[in-house]
PDB file of C-alpha atoms in Angstrom:
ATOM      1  CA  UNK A   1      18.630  47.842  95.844  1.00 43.00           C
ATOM      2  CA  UNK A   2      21.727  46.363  94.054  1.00 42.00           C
ATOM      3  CA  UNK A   3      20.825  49.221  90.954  1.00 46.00           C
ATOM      4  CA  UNK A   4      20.590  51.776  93.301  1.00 55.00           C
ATOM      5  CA  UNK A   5      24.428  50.403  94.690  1.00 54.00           C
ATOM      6  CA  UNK A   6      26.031  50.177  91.669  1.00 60.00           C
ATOM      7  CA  UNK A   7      24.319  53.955  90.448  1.00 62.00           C
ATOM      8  CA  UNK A   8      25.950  55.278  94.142  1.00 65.00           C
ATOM      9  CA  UNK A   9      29.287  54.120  93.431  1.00 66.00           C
ATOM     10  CA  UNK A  10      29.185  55.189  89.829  1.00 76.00           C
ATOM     11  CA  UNK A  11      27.999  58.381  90.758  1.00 80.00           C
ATOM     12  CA  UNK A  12      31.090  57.763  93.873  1.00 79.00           C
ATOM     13  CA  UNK A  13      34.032  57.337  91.415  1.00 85.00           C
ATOM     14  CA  UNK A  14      32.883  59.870  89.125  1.00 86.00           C
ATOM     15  CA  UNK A  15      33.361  62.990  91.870  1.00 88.00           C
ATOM     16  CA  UNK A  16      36.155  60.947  93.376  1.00 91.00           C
ATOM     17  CA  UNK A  17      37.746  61.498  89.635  1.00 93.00           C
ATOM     18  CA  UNK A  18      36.958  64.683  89.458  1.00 93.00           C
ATOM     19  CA  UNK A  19      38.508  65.657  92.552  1.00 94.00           C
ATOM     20  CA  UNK A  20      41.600  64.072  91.552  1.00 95.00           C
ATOM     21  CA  UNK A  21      41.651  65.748  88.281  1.00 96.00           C
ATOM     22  CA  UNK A  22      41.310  69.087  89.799  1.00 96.00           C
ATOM     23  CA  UNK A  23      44.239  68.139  92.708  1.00 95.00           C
ATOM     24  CA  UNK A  24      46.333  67.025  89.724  1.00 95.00           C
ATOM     25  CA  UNK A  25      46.811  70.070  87.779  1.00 94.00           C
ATOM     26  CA  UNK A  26      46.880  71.997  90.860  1.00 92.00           C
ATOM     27  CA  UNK A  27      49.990  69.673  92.373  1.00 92.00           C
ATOM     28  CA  UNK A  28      51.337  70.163  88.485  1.00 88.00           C
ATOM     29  CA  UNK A  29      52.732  73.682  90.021  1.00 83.00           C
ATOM     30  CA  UNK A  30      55.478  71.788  91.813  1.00 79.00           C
ATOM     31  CA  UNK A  31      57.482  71.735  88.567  1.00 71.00           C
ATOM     32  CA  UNK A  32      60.313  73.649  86.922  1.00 62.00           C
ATOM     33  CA  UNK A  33      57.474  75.144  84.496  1.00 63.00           C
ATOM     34  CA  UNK A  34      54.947  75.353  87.041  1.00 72.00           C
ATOM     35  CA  UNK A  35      57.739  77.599  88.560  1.00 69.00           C
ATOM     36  CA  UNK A  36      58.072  79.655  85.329  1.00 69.00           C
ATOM     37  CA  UNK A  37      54.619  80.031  84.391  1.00 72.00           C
ATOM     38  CA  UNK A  38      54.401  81.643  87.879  1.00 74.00           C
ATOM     39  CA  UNK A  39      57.751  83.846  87.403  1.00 77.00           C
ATOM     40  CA  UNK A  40      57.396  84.627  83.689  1.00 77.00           C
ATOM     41  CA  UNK A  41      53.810  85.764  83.909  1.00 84.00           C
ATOM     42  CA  UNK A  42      53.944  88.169  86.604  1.00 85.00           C
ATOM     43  CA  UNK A  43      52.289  92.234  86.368  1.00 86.00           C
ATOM     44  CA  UNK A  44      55.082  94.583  85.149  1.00 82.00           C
ATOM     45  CA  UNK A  45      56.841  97.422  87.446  1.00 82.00           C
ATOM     46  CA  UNK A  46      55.152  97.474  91.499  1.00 86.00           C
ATOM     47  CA  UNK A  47      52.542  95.892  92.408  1.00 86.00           C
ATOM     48  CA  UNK A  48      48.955  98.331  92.441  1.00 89.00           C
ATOM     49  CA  UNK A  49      45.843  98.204  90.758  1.00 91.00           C
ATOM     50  CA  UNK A  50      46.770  99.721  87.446  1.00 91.00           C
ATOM     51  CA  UNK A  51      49.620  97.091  87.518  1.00 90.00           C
ATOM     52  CA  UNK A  52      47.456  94.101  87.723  1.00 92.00           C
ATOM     53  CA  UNK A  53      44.542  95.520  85.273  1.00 93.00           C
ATOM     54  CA  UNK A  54      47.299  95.896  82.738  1.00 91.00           C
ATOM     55  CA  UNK A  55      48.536  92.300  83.529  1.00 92.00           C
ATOM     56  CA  UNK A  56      44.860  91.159  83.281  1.00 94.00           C
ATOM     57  CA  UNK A  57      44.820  90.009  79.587  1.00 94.00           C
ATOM     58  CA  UNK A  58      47.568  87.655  80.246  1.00 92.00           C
ATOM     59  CA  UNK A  59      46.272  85.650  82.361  1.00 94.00           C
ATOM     60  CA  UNK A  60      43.034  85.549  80.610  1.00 96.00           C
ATOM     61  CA  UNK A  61      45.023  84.865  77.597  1.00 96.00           C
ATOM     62  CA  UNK A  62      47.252  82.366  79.476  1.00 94.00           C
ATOM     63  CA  UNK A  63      44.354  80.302  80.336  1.00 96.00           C
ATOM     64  CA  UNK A  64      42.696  80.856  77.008  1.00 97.00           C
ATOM     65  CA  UNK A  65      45.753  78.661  76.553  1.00 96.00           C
ATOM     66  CA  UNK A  66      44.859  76.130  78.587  1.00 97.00           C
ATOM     67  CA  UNK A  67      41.903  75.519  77.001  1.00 98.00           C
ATOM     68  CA  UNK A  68      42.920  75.400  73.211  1.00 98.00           C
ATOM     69  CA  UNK A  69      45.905  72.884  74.468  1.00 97.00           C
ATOM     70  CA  UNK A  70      42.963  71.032  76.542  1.00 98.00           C
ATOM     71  CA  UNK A  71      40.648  71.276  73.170  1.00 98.00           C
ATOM     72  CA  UNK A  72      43.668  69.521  70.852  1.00 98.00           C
ATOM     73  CA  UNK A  73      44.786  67.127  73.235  1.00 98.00           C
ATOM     74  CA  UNK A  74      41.151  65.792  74.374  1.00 97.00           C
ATOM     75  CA  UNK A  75      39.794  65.994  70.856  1.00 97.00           C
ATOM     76  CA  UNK A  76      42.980  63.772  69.605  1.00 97.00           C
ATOM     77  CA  UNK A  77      43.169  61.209  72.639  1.00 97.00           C
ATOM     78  CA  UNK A  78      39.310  60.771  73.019  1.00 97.00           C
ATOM     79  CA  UNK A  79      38.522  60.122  69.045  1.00 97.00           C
ATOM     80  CA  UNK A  80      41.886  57.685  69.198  1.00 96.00           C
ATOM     81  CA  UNK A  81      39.692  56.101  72.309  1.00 96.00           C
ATOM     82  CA  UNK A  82      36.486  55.830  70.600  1.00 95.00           C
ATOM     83  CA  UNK A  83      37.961  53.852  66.875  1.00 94.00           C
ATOM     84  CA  UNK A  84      40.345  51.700  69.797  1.00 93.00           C
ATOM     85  CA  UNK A  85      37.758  51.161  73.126  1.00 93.00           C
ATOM     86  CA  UNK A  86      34.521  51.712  72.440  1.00 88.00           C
ATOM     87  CA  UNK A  87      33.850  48.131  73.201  1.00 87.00           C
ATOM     88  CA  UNK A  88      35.515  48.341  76.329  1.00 88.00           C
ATOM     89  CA  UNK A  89      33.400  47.341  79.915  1.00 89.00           C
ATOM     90  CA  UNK A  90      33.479  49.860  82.311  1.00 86.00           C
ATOM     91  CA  UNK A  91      34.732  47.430  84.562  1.00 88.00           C
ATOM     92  CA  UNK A  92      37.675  46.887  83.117  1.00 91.00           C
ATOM     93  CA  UNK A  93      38.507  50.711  82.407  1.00 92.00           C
ATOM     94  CA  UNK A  94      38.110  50.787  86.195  1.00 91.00           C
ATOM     95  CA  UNK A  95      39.963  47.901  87.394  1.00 92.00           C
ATOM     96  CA  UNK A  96      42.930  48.993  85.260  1.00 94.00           C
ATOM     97  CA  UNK A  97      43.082  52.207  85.940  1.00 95.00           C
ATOM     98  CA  UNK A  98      42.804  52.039  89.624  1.00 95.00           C
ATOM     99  CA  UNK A  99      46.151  49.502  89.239  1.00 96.00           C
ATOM    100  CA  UNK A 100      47.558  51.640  87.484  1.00 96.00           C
ATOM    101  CA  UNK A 101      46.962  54.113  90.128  1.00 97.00           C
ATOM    102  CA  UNK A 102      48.319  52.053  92.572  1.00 97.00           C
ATOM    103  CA  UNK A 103      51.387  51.712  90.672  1.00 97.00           C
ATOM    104  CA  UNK A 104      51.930  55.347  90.276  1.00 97.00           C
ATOM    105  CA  UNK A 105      51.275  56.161  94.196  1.00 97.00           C
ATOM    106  CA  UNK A 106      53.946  53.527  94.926  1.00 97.00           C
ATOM    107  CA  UNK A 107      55.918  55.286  92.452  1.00 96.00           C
ATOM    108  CA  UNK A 108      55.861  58.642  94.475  1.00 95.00           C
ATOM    109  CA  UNK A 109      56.785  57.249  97.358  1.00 95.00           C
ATOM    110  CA  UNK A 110      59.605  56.115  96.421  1.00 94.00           C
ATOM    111  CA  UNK A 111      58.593  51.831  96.341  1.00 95.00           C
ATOM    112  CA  UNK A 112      58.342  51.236  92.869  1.00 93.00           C
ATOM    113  CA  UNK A 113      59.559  52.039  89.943  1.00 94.00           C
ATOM    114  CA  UNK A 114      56.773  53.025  86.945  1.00 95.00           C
ATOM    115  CA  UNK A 115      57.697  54.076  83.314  1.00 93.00           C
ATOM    116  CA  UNK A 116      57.433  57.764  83.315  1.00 92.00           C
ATOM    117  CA  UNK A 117      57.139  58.891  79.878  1.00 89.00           C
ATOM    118  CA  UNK A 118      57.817  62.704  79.997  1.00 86.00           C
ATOM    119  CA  UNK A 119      59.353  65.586  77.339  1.00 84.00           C
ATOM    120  CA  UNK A 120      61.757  66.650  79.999  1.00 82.00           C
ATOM    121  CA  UNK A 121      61.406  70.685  79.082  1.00 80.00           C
ATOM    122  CA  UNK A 122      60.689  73.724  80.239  1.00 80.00           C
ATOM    123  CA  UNK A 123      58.386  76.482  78.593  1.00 78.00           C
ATOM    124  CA  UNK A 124      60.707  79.058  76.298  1.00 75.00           C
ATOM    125  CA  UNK A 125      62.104  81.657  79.234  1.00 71.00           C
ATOM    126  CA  UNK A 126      63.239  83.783  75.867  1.00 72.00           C
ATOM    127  CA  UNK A 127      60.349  84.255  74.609  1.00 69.00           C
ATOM    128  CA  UNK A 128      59.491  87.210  77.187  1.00 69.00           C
ATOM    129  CA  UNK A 129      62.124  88.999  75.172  1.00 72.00           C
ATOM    130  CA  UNK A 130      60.442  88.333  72.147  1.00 80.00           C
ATOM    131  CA  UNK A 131      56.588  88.797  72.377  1.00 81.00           C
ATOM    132  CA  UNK A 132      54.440  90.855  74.258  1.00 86.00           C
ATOM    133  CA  UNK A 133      53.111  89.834  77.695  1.00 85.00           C
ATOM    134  CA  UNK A 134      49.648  88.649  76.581  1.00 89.00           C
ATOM    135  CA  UNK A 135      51.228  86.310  73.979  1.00 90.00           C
ATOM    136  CA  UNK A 136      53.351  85.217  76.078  1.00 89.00           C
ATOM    137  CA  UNK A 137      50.629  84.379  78.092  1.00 90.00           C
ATOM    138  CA  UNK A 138      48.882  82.517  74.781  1.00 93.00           C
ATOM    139  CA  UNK A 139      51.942  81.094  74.468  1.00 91.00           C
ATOM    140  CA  UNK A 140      52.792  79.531  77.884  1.00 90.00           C
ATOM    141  CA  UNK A 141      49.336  78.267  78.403  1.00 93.00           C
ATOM    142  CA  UNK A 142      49.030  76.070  74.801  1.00 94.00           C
ATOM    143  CA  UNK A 143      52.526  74.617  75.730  1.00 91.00           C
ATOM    144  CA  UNK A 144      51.858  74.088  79.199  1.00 92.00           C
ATOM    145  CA  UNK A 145      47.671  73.019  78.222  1.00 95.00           C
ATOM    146  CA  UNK A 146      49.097  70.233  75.723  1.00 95.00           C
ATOM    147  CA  UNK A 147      50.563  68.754  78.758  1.00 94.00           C
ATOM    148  CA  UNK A 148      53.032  66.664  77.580  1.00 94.00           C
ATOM    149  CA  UNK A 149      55.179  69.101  75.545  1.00 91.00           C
ATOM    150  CA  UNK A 150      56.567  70.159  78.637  1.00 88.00           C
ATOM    151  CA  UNK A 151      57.683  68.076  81.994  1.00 86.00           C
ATOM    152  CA  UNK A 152      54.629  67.402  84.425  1.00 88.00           C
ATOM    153  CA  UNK A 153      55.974  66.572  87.628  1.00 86.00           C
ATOM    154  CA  UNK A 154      52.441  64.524  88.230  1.00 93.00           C
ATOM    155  CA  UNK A 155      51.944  61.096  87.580  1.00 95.00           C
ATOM    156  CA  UNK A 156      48.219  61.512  87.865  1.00 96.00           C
ATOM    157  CA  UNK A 157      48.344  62.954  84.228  1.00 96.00           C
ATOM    158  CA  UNK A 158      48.783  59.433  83.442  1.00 97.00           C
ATOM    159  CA  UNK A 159      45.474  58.468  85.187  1.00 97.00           C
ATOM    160  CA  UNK A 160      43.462  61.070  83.591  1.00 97.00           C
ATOM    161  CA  UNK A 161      45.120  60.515  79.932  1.00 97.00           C
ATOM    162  CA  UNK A 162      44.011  56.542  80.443  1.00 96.00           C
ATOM    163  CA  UNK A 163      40.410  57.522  81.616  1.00 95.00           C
ATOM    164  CA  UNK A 164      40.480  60.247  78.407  1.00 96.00           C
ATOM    165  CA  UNK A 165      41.255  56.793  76.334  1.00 96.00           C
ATOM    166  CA  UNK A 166      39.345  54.301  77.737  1.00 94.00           C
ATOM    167  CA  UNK A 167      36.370  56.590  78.035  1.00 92.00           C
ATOM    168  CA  UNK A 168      36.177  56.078  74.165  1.00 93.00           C
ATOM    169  CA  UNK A 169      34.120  59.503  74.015  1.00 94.00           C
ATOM    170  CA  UNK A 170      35.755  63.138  72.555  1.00 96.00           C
ATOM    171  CA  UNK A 171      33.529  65.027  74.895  1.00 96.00           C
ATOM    172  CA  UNK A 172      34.316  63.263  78.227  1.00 94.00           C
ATOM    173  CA  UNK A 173      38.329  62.972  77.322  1.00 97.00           C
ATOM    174  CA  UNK A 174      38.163  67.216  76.277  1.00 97.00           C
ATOM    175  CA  UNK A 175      36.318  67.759  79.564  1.00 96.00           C
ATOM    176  CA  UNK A 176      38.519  65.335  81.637  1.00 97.00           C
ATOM    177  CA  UNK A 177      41.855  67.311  80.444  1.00 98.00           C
ATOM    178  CA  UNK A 178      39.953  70.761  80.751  1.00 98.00           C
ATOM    179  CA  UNK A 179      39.401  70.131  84.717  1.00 97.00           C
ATOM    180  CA  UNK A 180      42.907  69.109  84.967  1.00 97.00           C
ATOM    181  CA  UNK A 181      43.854  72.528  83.523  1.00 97.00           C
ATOM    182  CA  UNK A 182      41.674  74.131  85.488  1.00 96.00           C
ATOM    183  CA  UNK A 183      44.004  73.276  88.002  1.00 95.00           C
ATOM    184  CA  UNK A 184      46.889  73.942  86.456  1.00 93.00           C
ATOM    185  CA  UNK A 185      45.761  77.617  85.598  1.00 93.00           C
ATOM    186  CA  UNK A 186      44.105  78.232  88.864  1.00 92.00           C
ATOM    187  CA  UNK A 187      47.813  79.505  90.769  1.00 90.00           C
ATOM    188  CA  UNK A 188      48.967  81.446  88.125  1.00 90.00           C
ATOM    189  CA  UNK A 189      45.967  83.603  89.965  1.00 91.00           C
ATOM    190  CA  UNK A 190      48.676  84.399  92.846  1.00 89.00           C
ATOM    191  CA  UNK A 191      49.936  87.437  90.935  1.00 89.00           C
ATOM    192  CA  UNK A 192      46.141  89.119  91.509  1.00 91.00           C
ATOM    193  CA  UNK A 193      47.966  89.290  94.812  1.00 89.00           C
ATOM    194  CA  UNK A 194      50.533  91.496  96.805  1.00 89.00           C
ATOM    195  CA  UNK A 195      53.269  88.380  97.022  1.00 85.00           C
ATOM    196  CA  UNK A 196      57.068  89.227  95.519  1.00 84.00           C
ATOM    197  CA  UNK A 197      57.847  86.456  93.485  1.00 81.00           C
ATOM    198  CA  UNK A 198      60.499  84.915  96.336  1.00 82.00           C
ATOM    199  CA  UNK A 199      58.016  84.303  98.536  1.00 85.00           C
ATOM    200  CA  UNK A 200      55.894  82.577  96.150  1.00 82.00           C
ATOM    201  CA  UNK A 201      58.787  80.196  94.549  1.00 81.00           C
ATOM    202  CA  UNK A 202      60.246  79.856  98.034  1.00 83.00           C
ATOM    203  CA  UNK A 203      57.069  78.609  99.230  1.00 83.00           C
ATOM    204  CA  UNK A 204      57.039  76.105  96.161  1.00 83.00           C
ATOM    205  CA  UNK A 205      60.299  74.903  97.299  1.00 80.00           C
ATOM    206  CA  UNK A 206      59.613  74.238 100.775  1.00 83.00           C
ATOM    207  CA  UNK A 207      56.401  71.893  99.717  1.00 84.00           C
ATOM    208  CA  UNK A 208      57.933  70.465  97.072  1.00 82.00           C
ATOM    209  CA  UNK A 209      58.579  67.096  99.326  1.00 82.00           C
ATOM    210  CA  UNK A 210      55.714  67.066 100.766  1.00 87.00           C
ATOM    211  CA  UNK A 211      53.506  68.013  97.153  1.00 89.00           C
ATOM    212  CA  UNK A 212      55.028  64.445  96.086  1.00 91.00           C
ATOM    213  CA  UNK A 213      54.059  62.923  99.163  1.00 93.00           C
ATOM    214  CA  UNK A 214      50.452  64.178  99.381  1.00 94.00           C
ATOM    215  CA  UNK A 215      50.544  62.752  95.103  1.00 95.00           C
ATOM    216  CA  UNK A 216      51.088  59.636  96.063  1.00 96.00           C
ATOM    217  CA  UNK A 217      48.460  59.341  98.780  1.00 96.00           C
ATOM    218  CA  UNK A 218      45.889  60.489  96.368  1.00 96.00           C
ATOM    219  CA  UNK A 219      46.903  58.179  93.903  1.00 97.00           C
ATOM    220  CA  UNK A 220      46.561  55.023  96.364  1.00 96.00           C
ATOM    221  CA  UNK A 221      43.808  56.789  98.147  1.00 95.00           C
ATOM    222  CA  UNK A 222      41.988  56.764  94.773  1.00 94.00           C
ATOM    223  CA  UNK A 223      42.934  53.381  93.363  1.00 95.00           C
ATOM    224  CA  UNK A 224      42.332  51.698  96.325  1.00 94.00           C
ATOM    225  CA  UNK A 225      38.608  53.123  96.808  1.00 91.00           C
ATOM    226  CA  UNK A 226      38.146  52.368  93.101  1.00 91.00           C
ATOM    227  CA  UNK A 227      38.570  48.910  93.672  1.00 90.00           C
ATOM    228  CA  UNK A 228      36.532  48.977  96.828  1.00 88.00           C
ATOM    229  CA  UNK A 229      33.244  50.240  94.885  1.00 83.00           C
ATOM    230  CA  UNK A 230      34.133  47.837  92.008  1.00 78.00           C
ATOM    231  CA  UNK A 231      34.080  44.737  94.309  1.00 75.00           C
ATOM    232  CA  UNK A 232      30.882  46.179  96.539  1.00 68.00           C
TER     233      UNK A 232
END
């Protein structure tokens, strides 16, 4: 019974992760380059279907992006994981992480102060003068697929570069920062759709309170039921 408890919650924080990873790079939008990426990489001339086909390879270029920048990043942090952590319990990975998500939840709402290590920069708005759309796209999506060479307004990068590092294993850190780009990727998607580009960044404006807000209760949401299943 007690292996069958401890396999449950296992199996518990692993999908509670992942769900968190996915929210993550999805609440990354709410950022000045989450704004750009969404501006920038928009279908040339009105909106119709030869419009978008022609816009097509960006996006598929743009998250071809993601994934190279997801690739590097992964690869680098998980085989600095495995020659630092590989000794690590998975207790401990747990326990500190889920703190650390506390800390980070408090942070968004505004009761504590954490150390928010960030490249405070936006992704090159020149360089759609410079390169074709579909580069661009390239472009946009290593920068933005690296993570931290531009500002992430999310502090739940954080949690998933610590459980890339502590997981001491390549493939679970590339996979960890791949889902988390997944979400970051997944709006660009928008401009499949009829929406001007004012309704879409005003609608990113009004939620941008409430996008930090609904951060911060995932972050304590998760940390908290983290520890739960640790004690249990």
């Amino acid at each position: 019974y007690l292996m069958n408890s401890q396999a449950a919650g296992i199996t518990g924080l692993y999908w509670m992760f992942m769900v968190l990873t996915l929210a993550g790079g999805f609440l990354s939008t709410w950022s000045p380059c989450g704004y750009s990426s969404l501006s920038l990489l928009r279908p040339a001339g009105k909106y119709s279907l030869g419009s978008v086909a022609r816009w097509t390879p960006t996006f598929l270029t743009h998250a071809l992006g993601y994934a190279i920048g997801a690739l590097m990043l992964g690869g680098a942090i998980g085989l600095l994981g495995w020659m630092a952590f590989s000794q690590l319990p998975f207790t401990y990975m747990v326990g500190g992480l889920s703190l650390l998500a506390l800390g980070y939840g408090a942070h968004q709402f505004g009761f504590l102060k954490m150390p928010y290590p960030q490249r405070r920069a936006q992704v090159p708005h020149d360089a759609r003068f410079r390169f074709r759309s579909s580069t661009i796209g390239l472009l946009y999506g290593y920068a933005l697929g690296m993570n931290y060479l531009t500002y992430v307004q999310t502090p739940i990068l954080y949690i998933v570069t610590g459980v890339a590092l502590l997981s001491a294993d390549v493939m679970t850190a590339i996979t960890v920062f791949a889902i988390f780009n997944i979400g970051r990727c997944l709006p660009v998607a928008i401009n499949f759709l009829p929406i001007s580009n004012q309704s879409v960044q005003a609608w990113l404006a009004r939620w941008q309170e409430r996008a930090v807000e609904v951060d911060g209760f995932l972050l304590v949401l998760a940390g908290s039921a983290a520890l739960t299943l640790l004690v249990i």
